[in-house]
């Protein structure tokens, strides 16, 4: 279980070497108890994490009314599609910063494995089907239909792989950078070698594996085909369309179709509904796969997601080894722009489309490049120009990200509030606030829901996280 406890200044997980203390001096200080460890928390990384959690709340709770910020039905990249890669990028940076403080590889490995198991536990509990929050006041899951994959499960996999690389290659790394160009890449060549292997395996499988015809049972009671077994015709290789891609095929074979996500974003595609990109009734001639499940955090796509964390850990290495703000920013921004250009070029030349569901290489490049530029902007504003006070709610959320994710993004707190109703289970405090304070005042459901999410969810939890920070209480895995 995660620990909910007070933190102290010497237990901050995310640290950055001060400008006066190079990394090799830091390690000497760690070996000498008489010399104080001069470290500080990376405020810009906390703020970036807080922004990402806030974006998740925004797109989850307002995306239904504003589909342009929700997940793209298939190819493309909307605001919601940046959330997962941003999380993985941040996890990578945190790995580099946190594991530098643990010289014993056995202790570090034990911590990594324990944290991975905690992430898997919470992922299964929150997204496996056990929790029905916030819409239903029930809980429990049919093990025949439990969803094995999810957001935290994907983060757990990427975290485990990259953290173990960081631990196992630590002795092979030099203590400091040489003046040779690209020495930061040479210093951590094993990370990039693993990244290259991940990419090669992913591309070989997604373009090389044969996808046969497949069938499924319709479980949606709104369908005229409810209970029927429908067949999807494929018999192809290397296709990246919704019904016949290798990502879905592997998940159906390994996980089982009953253990996959029942409401994939493709149900909002033009092939399925005339209301696209909104949700709506299916077309009379909609293809059979519109009713099928698909796992957006599946096996092959999660393997590709490791690349986002490897890029993130590289940015953490730059933060540790490069001594000046200017050298860090130049490296970060140039690499971020290069990734953006590469990803956009691959997409618009039709070489590899941007696709979050498949976690394509172009998607890795664009989202990692965007993460790099966003973090660089926060680093400039917060850690160089000392404008942290402008982003305090985001920083507080970022310092208690797990708590806010569980309570707000996964709807646990809303479910608790919904448990207190008047007359009818739908007549709750949340419903009353939405209807009379936000929707009623603006005479628009779209605007009202958006403002409700911003003020009654994001800023509310920013204030709660601020109070907890004042009390020095953090939920840490």
Coordinates of C-alpha atoms in Angstrom, one line a residue:
X1 CA 0.0 0.0 0.0
X2 CA 1.1 3.6 -0.6
X3 CA 2.2 5.5 2.5
X4 CA 0.4 8.7 3.5
X5 CA 2.8 10.4 5.8
X6 CA 4.7 13.6 6.6
X7 CA 7.8 14.4 4.5
X8 CA 10.9 16.3 5.5
X9 CA 13.5 18.3 3.6
X10 CA 16.0 15.5 3.5
X11 CA 13.6 12.9 2.0
X12 CA 12.7 14.8 -1.2
X13 CA 12.7 12.3 -4.0
X14 CA 13.4 14.7 -6.8
X15 CA 16.7 16.5 -6.3
X16 CA 18.9 18.7 -8.4
X17 CA 22.6 19.4 -7.8
X18 CA 23.1 23.1 -6.9
X19 CA 25.1 25.3 -9.3
X20 CA 28.1 25.2 -6.9
X21 CA 28.2 21.4 -6.5
X22 CA 29.2 19.3 -9.5
X23 CA 28.0 15.7 -9.5
X24 CA 31.3 14.2 -8.5
X25 CA 31.5 16.5 -5.5
X26 CA 28.0 15.5 -4.6
X27 CA 29.0 11.8 -4.5
X28 CA 32.0 12.8 -2.3
X29 CA 29.6 14.6 0.0
X30 CA 27.3 11.6 0.2
X31 CA 30.3 9.5 1.4
X32 CA 31.2 12.1 4.0
X33 CA 28.7 12.5 6.8
X34 CA 30.4 15.7 8.0
X35 CA 29.7 17.6 4.8
X36 CA 26.0 18.6 4.4
X37 CA 24.2 17.5 1.2
X38 CA 23.4 20.6 -0.7
X39 CA 20.3 19.7 -2.7
X40 CA 16.9 21.2 -3.5
X41 CA 13.6 19.9 -5.0
X42 CA 13.1 20.5 -8.7
X43 CA 10.1 22.8 -8.6
X44 CA 9.7 22.9 -12.4
X45 CA 9.3 19.1 -12.4
X46 CA 6.7 19.2 -9.7
X47 CA 4.8 21.9 -11.6
X48 CA 5.0 19.9 -14.8
X49 CA 3.7 16.9 -13.0
X50 CA 0.9 19.0 -11.5
X51 CA 0.0 20.3 -15.0
X52 CA -0.2 16.8 -16.4
X53 CA -2.5 15.6 -13.6
X54 CA -4.6 18.7 -14.1
X55 CA -4.8 18.0 -17.8
X56 CA -5.9 14.5 -17.1
X57 CA -8.8 15.8 -14.9
X58 CA -9.7 18.3 -17.6
X59 CA -9.8 16.0 -20.6
X60 CA -11.5 13.1 -18.6
X61 CA -14.3 15.2 -17.2
X62 CA -14.8 17.9 -19.9
X63 CA -13.7 15.9 -22.9
X64 CA -17.2 14.6 -23.5
X65 CA -18.5 18.2 -24.0
X66 CA -15.3 19.3 -25.8
X67 CA -14.2 16.5 -28.0
X68 CA -11.4 18.5 -29.5
X69 CA -9.5 18.1 -26.1
X70 CA -10.4 14.4 -25.8
X71 CA -8.6 11.5 -27.3
X72 CA -8.4 11.5 -31.1
X73 CA -10.7 8.7 -32.4
X74 CA -7.8 7.1 -34.2
X75 CA -5.0 8.9 -36.1
X76 CA -4.1 12.4 -34.8
X77 CA -3.1 14.0 -31.6
X78 CA -5.5 16.0 -29.4
X79 CA -4.8 17.5 -25.9
X80 CA -5.7 14.3 -24.1
X81 CA -3.2 12.4 -26.1
X82 CA -0.3 14.3 -24.5
X83 CA -1.1 13.2 -21.0
X84 CA 0.3 9.7 -20.9
X85 CA 3.6 10.5 -22.7
X86 CA 4.0 13.5 -20.3
X87 CA 3.6 11.2 -17.3
X88 CA 6.2 8.8 -18.8
X89 CA 8.6 11.6 -19.6
X90 CA 8.3 12.9 -16.0
X91 CA 8.8 9.4 -14.6
X92 CA 12.0 9.1 -16.6
X93 CA 13.4 12.4 -15.2
X94 CA 12.5 11.3 -11.7
X95 CA 14.3 8.0 -12.1
X96 CA 17.5 9.8 -13.0
X97 CA 17.3 12.2 -10.1
X98 CA 16.1 9.8 -7.4
X99 CA 18.4 6.8 -8.1
X100 CA 21.5 9.0 -8.0
X101 CA 20.9 9.2 -4.2
X102 CA 21.0 5.4 -3.7
X103 CA 24.5 4.1 -4.1
X104 CA 23.6 0.5 -3.1
X105 CA 22.2 -1.3 -6.2
X106 CA 20.5 -4.0 -4.0
X107 CA 18.5 -1.4 -2.0
X108 CA 17.7 0.6 -5.2
X109 CA 16.4 -2.6 -6.9
X110 CA 14.3 -3.5 -4.0
X111 CA 12.7 0.0 -3.9
X112 CA 12.1 -0.1 -7.7
X113 CA 10.4 -3.5 -7.5
X114 CA 8.3 -2.5 -4.5
X115 CA 7.1 0.7 -6.2
X116 CA 6.3 -1.3 -9.4
X117 CA 4.1 -3.7 -7.4
X118 CA 2.3 -0.8 -5.8
X119 CA 1.6 0.8 -9.1
X120 CA 0.3 -2.5 -10.5
X121 CA -2.0 -2.9 -7.4
X122 CA -3.5 0.6 -7.7
X123 CA -3.8 0.2 -11.5
X124 CA -5.8 -3.0 -11.2
X125 CA -7.9 -1.6 -8.3
X126 CA -8.8 1.7 -10.1
X127 CA -9.0 0.6 -13.7
X128 CA -9.4 -3.1 -13.6
X129 CA -13.1 -2.8 -13.1
X130 CA -13.3 -3.1 -9.3
X131 CA -14.0 0.5 -8.8
X132 CA -17.2 1.8 -10.4
X133 CA -16.5 5.5 -9.4
X134 CA -17.8 8.1 -9.8
X135 CA -21.1 7.2 -11.5
X136 CA -22.0 4.1 -9.5
X137 CA -22.0 3.5 -5.8
X138 CA -21.0 -0.1 -6.1
X139 CA -17.7 -2.0 -6.4
X140 CA -16.5 -5.4 -7.5
X141 CA -15.3 -7.0 -10.7
X142 CA -16.1 -10.2 -12.6
X143 CA -12.7 -11.9 -12.9
X144 CA -13.8 -13.2 -16.3
X145 CA -13.8 -9.5 -17.5
X146 CA -11.2 -7.8 -15.4
X147 CA -9.1 -5.3 -17.3
X148 CA -5.4 -6.2 -16.8
X149 CA -4.0 -3.1 -18.5
X150 CA -4.3 0.6 -17.7
X151 CA -2.5 3.9 -17.1
X152 CA -0.7 2.9 -13.9
X153 CA 0.2 -0.5 -15.3
X154 CA 1.8 1.1 -18.3
X155 CA 3.7 3.5 -16.0
X156 CA 4.8 0.5 -13.9
X157 CA 6.3 -1.3 -16.9
X158 CA 8.2 1.7 -18.2
X159 CA 9.4 2.6 -14.7
X160 CA 10.6 -0.9 -14.0
X161 CA 12.5 -1.3 -17.3
X162 CA 14.2 2.1 -17.3
X163 CA 15.0 2.1 -13.6
X164 CA 16.6 -1.3 -13.8
X165 CA 18.7 -0.1 -16.7
X166 CA 19.8 2.9 -14.7
X167 CA 20.7 0.7 -11.7
X168 CA 22.5 -2.1 -13.6
X169 CA 24.6 0.3 -15.8
X170 CA 25.6 2.7 -13.0
X171 CA 29.1 1.2 -12.4
X172 CA 29.8 1.5 -16.2
X173 CA 29.2 5.2 -16.2
X174 CA 31.9 7.8 -15.8
X175 CA 31.7 10.2 -12.9
X176 CA 31.5 13.3 -15.1
X177 CA 31.1 14.4 -18.7
X178 CA 34.1 14.8 -21.0
X179 CA 34.3 17.7 -23.4
X180 CA 33.7 15.5 -26.4
X181 CA 30.6 16.4 -28.4
X182 CA 27.6 14.1 -27.6
X183 CA 29.4 12.8 -24.5
X184 CA 26.1 12.7 -22.6
X185 CA 24.9 10.1 -25.1
X186 CA 28.1 8.1 -24.8
X187 CA 27.9 8.2 -21.1
X188 CA 24.5 6.5 -21.1
X189 CA 24.9 4.5 -24.3
X190 CA 23.2 1.4 -22.7
X191 CA 19.9 3.4 -22.3
X192 CA 19.9 4.3 -26.0
X193 CA 20.9 0.7 -27.0
X194 CA 17.9 -0.6 -25.1
X195 CA 15.7 2.1 -26.7
X196 CA 16.9 1.1 -30.1
X197 CA 16.1 -2.5 -29.4
X198 CA 12.6 -1.6 -28.2
X199 CA 12.0 0.4 -31.4
X200 CA 13.2 -2.3 -33.7
X201 CA 11.1 -5.0 -31.9
X202 CA 8.0 -2.7 -32.0
X203 CA 8.4 -1.9 -35.7
X204 CA 9.2 -5.5 -36.7
X205 CA 6.1 -6.8 -34.9
X206 CA 3.6 -4.0 -35.9
X207 CA 4.6 -4.2 -39.6
X208 CA 5.6 -7.8 -39.8
X209 CA 3.0 -9.9 -37.9
X210 CA 0.1 -11.4 -39.8
X211 CA -3.3 -10.5 -38.4
X212 CA -6.0 -13.1 -39.2
X213 CA -9.8 -12.7 -39.1
X214 CA -11.2 -12.5 -35.6
X215 CA -14.5 -12.6 -33.9
X216 CA -16.1 -11.3 -30.7
X217 CA -19.4 -11.3 -28.9
X218 CA -21.3 -8.0 -28.7
X219 CA -21.9 -7.1 -25.0
X220 CA -23.5 -3.7 -25.6
X221 CA -27.2 -3.9 -24.8
X222 CA -27.9 -0.8 -27.1
X223 CA -26.8 -2.8 -30.1
X224 CA -29.3 -4.7 -32.2
X225 CA -26.6 -7.4 -32.4
X226 CA -26.4 -7.8 -28.6
X227 CA -25.3 -11.3 -27.8
X228 CA -24.3 -12.1 -31.4
X229 CA -20.9 -13.2 -32.5
X230 CA -19.5 -10.9 -35.1
X231 CA -16.6 -11.5 -37.4
X232 CA -14.0 -8.9 -38.4
X233 CA -12.3 -9.7 -41.7
X234 CA -8.5 -9.0 -41.8
X235 CA -6.0 -11.5 -43.2
X236 CA -3.4 -8.7 -43.7
X237 CA 0.0 -7.7 -42.5
X238 CA 1.4 -4.3 -41.6
X239 CA -2.0 -2.4 -41.4
X240 CA -2.4 0.4 -38.9
X241 CA -6.2 0.7 -39.2
X242 CA -8.5 0.1 -36.2
X243 CA -9.6 -3.5 -36.8
X244 CA -6.5 -5.2 -38.3
X245 CA -3.4 -3.9 -36.5
X246 CA -0.9 -6.0 -34.7
X247 CA -1.4 -4.2 -31.4
X248 CA -5.0 -5.3 -31.1
X249 CA -4.2 -8.8 -32.3
X250 CA -1.5 -9.4 -29.7
X251 CA -3.8 -8.2 -26.9
X252 CA -6.6 -10.4 -28.1
X253 CA -4.3 -13.4 -28.1
X254 CA -2.5 -12.8 -24.9
X255 CA -4.9 -10.9 -22.7
X256 CA -8.1 -12.2 -24.1
X257 CA -10.8 -10.1 -25.7
X258 CA -12.9 -10.1 -22.6
X259 CA -10.1 -8.4 -20.6
X260 CA -9.8 -5.4 -22.9
X261 CA -11.2 -1.9 -22.7
X262 CA -14.9 -1.8 -23.7
X263 CA -15.1 1.9 -24.7
X264 CA -12.2 2.7 -27.1
X265 CA -11.9 6.1 -28.7
X266 CA -12.5 4.7 -32.2
X267 CA -16.2 4.4 -31.3
X268 CA -16.3 8.2 -32.0
X269 CA -14.7 7.8 -35.5
X270 CA -16.6 8.8 -38.7
X271 CA -16.8 5.1 -39.7
X272 CA -18.9 4.4 -36.6
X273 CA -21.1 7.5 -35.9
X274 CA -22.3 10.5 -37.8
X275 CA -21.8 12.6 -34.6
X276 CA -18.0 12.2 -34.8
X277 CA -16.0 13.4 -33.0
X278 CA -18.8 13.4 -30.4
X279 CA -20.2 10.1 -29.1
X280 CA -23.5 9.1 -30.7
X281 CA -25.5 6.2 -32.1
X282 CA -23.8 4.0 -34.6
X283 CA -24.5 4.2 -38.3
X284 CA -26.8 1.6 -39.7
X285 CA -23.9 0.4 -41.9
X286 CA -21.2 0.8 -39.3
X287 CA -18.5 -1.9 -39.5
X288 CA -18.7 -4.7 -37.0
X289 CA -15.5 -3.6 -35.3
X290 CA -17.2 -0.5 -34.0
X291 CA -18.7 -2.7 -31.3
X292 CA -15.5 -4.4 -30.4
X293 CA -13.2 -3.7 -27.4
X294 CA -9.7 -2.4 -27.8
X295 CA -7.0 -2.0 -25.2
X296 CA -5.3 1.5 -25.5
X297 CA -2.7 0.6 -22.9
X298 CA -2.0 -2.9 -24.4
X299 CA 1.1 -5.0 -24.5
X300 CA 2.9 -3.9 -27.7
X301 CA 1.9 -0.2 -27.3
X302 CA 3.2 -0.3 -23.7
X303 CA 6.6 -1.7 -24.9
X304 CA 6.8 1.3 -27.3
X305 CA 5.9 3.6 -24.4
X306 CA 9.2 2.7 -22.8
X307 CA 10.8 5.0 -25.3
X308 CA 9.1 8.1 -23.8
X309 CA 10.6 7.2 -20.4
X310 CA 14.0 6.7 -21.9
X311 CA 13.9 10.1 -23.4
X312 CA 12.7 11.5 -20.0
X313 CA 15.6 9.8 -18.2
X314 CA 18.0 11.4 -20.7
X315 CA 16.6 14.9 -19.7
X316 CA 17.2 14.0 -16.1
X317 CA 20.8 13.1 -16.9
X318 CA 21.3 16.4 -18.6
X319 CA 20.0 18.2 -15.5
X320 CA 22.5 16.2 -13.3
X321 CA 25.6 16.5 -15.4
X322 CA 25.5 19.8 -17.2
X323 CA 26.5 22.7 -15.0
X324 CA 24.9 25.8 -16.4
X325 CA 21.3 26.8 -17.2
X326 CA 22.2 27.7 -20.7
X327 CA 23.9 24.4 -21.6
X328 CA 20.9 22.5 -20.2
X329 CA 18.3 24.6 -22.1
X330 CA 20.2 24.5 -25.4
X331 CA 20.4 20.7 -25.2
X332 CA 16.8 20.3 -24.1
X333 CA 15.3 22.7 -26.6
X334 CA 17.3 21.5 -29.6
X335 CA 16.5 17.9 -28.9
X336 CA 12.9 18.7 -28.3
X337 CA 12.5 20.6 -31.6
X338 CA 14.3 17.8 -33.4
X339 CA 11.9 15.2 -32.0
X340 CA 8.9 17.4 -33.0
X341 CA 10.1 17.9 -36.5
X342 CA 10.9 14.2 -36.9
X343 CA 7.5 13.1 -35.6
X344 CA 5.5 15.7 -37.7
X345 CA 7.5 14.7 -40.8
X346 CA 6.8 11.0 -40.3
X347 CA 3.1 11.8 -39.9
X348 CA 2.5 14.2 -42.8
X349 CA 4.5 12.1 -45.2
X350 CA 2.3 9.2 -44.3
X351 CA 5.3 7.1 -43.3
X352 CA 4.1 6.6 -39.7
X353 CA 0.9 8.2 -38.5
X354 CA 0.5 9.9 -35.1
X355 CA -1.6 7.4 -33.1
X356 CA -1.9 7.2 -29.4
X357 CA -3.8 3.9 -29.4
X358 CA -0.9 2.2 -31.2
X359 CA 1.8 4.4 -29.6
X360 CA 3.5 4.8 -32.9
X361 CA 7.1 6.1 -33.2
X362 CA 5.9 9.4 -34.7
X363 CA 3.6 9.8 -31.6
X364 CA 6.6 9.1 -29.3
X365 CA 8.6 11.8 -31.1
X366 CA 5.9 14.5 -31.1
X367 CA 4.8 14.0 -27.6
X368 CA 8.3 13.7 -26.2
X369 CA 9.3 16.8 -28.1
X370 CA 6.4 18.7 -26.7
X371 CA 7.2 17.4 -23.1
X372 CA 10.7 18.6 -23.6
X373 CA 9.7 22.1 -24.6
X374 CA 7.0 22.4 -21.9
X375 CA 9.5 21.4 -19.2
X376 CA 12.1 23.7 -20.6
X377 CA 9.6 26.6 -20.4
X378 CA 8.8 25.7 -16.7
X379 CA 12.5 25.4 -15.9
X380 CA 13.2 28.9 -17.3
X381 CA 10.2 30.5 -15.5
X382 CA 10.6 28.7 -12.2
X383 CA 14.2 27.6 -11.6
X384 CA 15.9 30.5 -13.4
X385 CA 13.5 33.5 -13.2
X386 CA 12.1 32.4 -9.8
X387 CA 8.5 32.8 -10.8
X388 CA 7.3 29.8 -8.9
X389 CA 4.6 31.7 -7.1
X390 CA 2.6 31.9 -10.4
X391 CA 2.2 28.1 -10.5
X392 CA 1.8 27.2 -6.8
X393 CA -1.5 25.2 -7.3
X394 CA 0.2 23.1 -9.9
X395 CA 3.3 22.6 -7.7
X396 CA 1.1 21.5 -4.8
X397 CA -0.7 19.1 -7.1
X398 CA 2.6 17.8 -8.5
X399 CA 3.9 17.1 -5.0
X400 CA 0.8 15.1 -4.1
X401 CA 0.1 13.7 -7.6
X402 CA -1.0 10.2 -6.6
X403 CA -3.5 11.6 -4.1
X404 CA -5.0 14.0 -6.6
X405 CA -5.0 11.3 -9.4
X406 CA -6.9 8.8 -7.3
X407 CA -9.4 11.2 -5.7
X408 CA -10.0 13.5 -8.7
X409 CA -9.0 11.8 -12.0
X410 CA -10.3 8.4 -10.9
X411 CA -13.4 9.9 -9.3
X412 CA -13.1 8.4 -5.8
X413 CA -13.9 11.6 -4.0
X414 CA -16.8 12.3 -6.3
X415 CA -18.2 8.9 -5.7
X416 CA -18.0 9.5 -1.9
X417 CA -19.9 12.8 -2.3
X418 CA -22.5 11.1 -4.7
X419 CA -23.1 8.6 -1.9
X420 CA -25.0 11.4 -0.1
X421 CA -28.1 12.2 -2.1
X422 CA -31.6 13.5 -1.6
X423 CA -34.6 11.5 -2.7
X424 CA -33.0 10.2 -5.9
X425 CA -29.4 8.8 -6.3
X426 CA -28.9 11.3 -9.2
X427 CA -29.9 14.3 -7.0
X428 CA -26.4 14.8 -5.4
X429 CA -24.4 17.8 -4.3
X430 CA -22.2 17.6 -7.3
X431 CA -25.2 17.5 -9.6
X432 CA -26.7 20.5 -7.8
X433 CA -23.5 22.5 -8.1
X434 CA -23.1 21.7 -11.8
X435 CA -26.7 22.6 -12.6
X436 CA -27.3 25.7 -10.5
X437 CA -23.9 27.3 -10.1
X438 CA -22.2 26.6 -13.4
X439 CA -24.6 25.4 -16.1
X440 CA -27.5 27.5 -14.9
X441 CA -25.5 30.7 -14.7
X442 CA -23.9 30.4 -18.2
X443 CA -27.0 28.8 -19.8
X444 CA -24.6 26.4 -21.6
X445 CA -23.8 22.8 -20.6
X446 CA -20.5 22.9 -22.5
X447 CA -19.2 26.1 -20.8
X448 CA -20.7 25.1 -17.4
X449 CA -19.0 21.7 -17.3
X450 CA -15.7 23.2 -18.4
X451 CA -15.8 25.9 -15.7
X452 CA -16.9 23.3 -13.1
X453 CA -13.9 21.1 -13.9
X454 CA -11.5 24.0 -13.7
X455 CA -12.8 25.6 -10.5
X456 CA -14.6 22.8 -8.6
X457 CA -12.1 20.1 -9.4
X458 CA -8.6 21.3 -10.5
X459 CA -8.4 24.5 -8.4
X460 CA -10.2 22.7 -5.5
X461 CA -7.7 19.9 -5.4
X462 CA -4.9 22.5 -5.8
X463 CA -6.1 24.1 -2.6
X464 CA -6.4 20.7 -0.8
X465 CA -2.9 19.8 -2.0
X466 CA -1.6 23.1 -0.7
X467 CA -3.1 22.5 2.7
X468 CA -1.5 19.1 2.8
X469 CA 1.8 20.6 1.7
X470 CA 1.5 23.1 4.6
X471 CA 1.0 20.1 6.9
X472 CA 3.9 18.3 5.2
X473 CA 1.7 15.3 4.3
X474 CA 2.3 13.5 1.0
X475 CA 1.0 10.3 -0.5
X476 CA 4.1 8.5 -1.7
X477 CA 4.4 5.1 -3.4

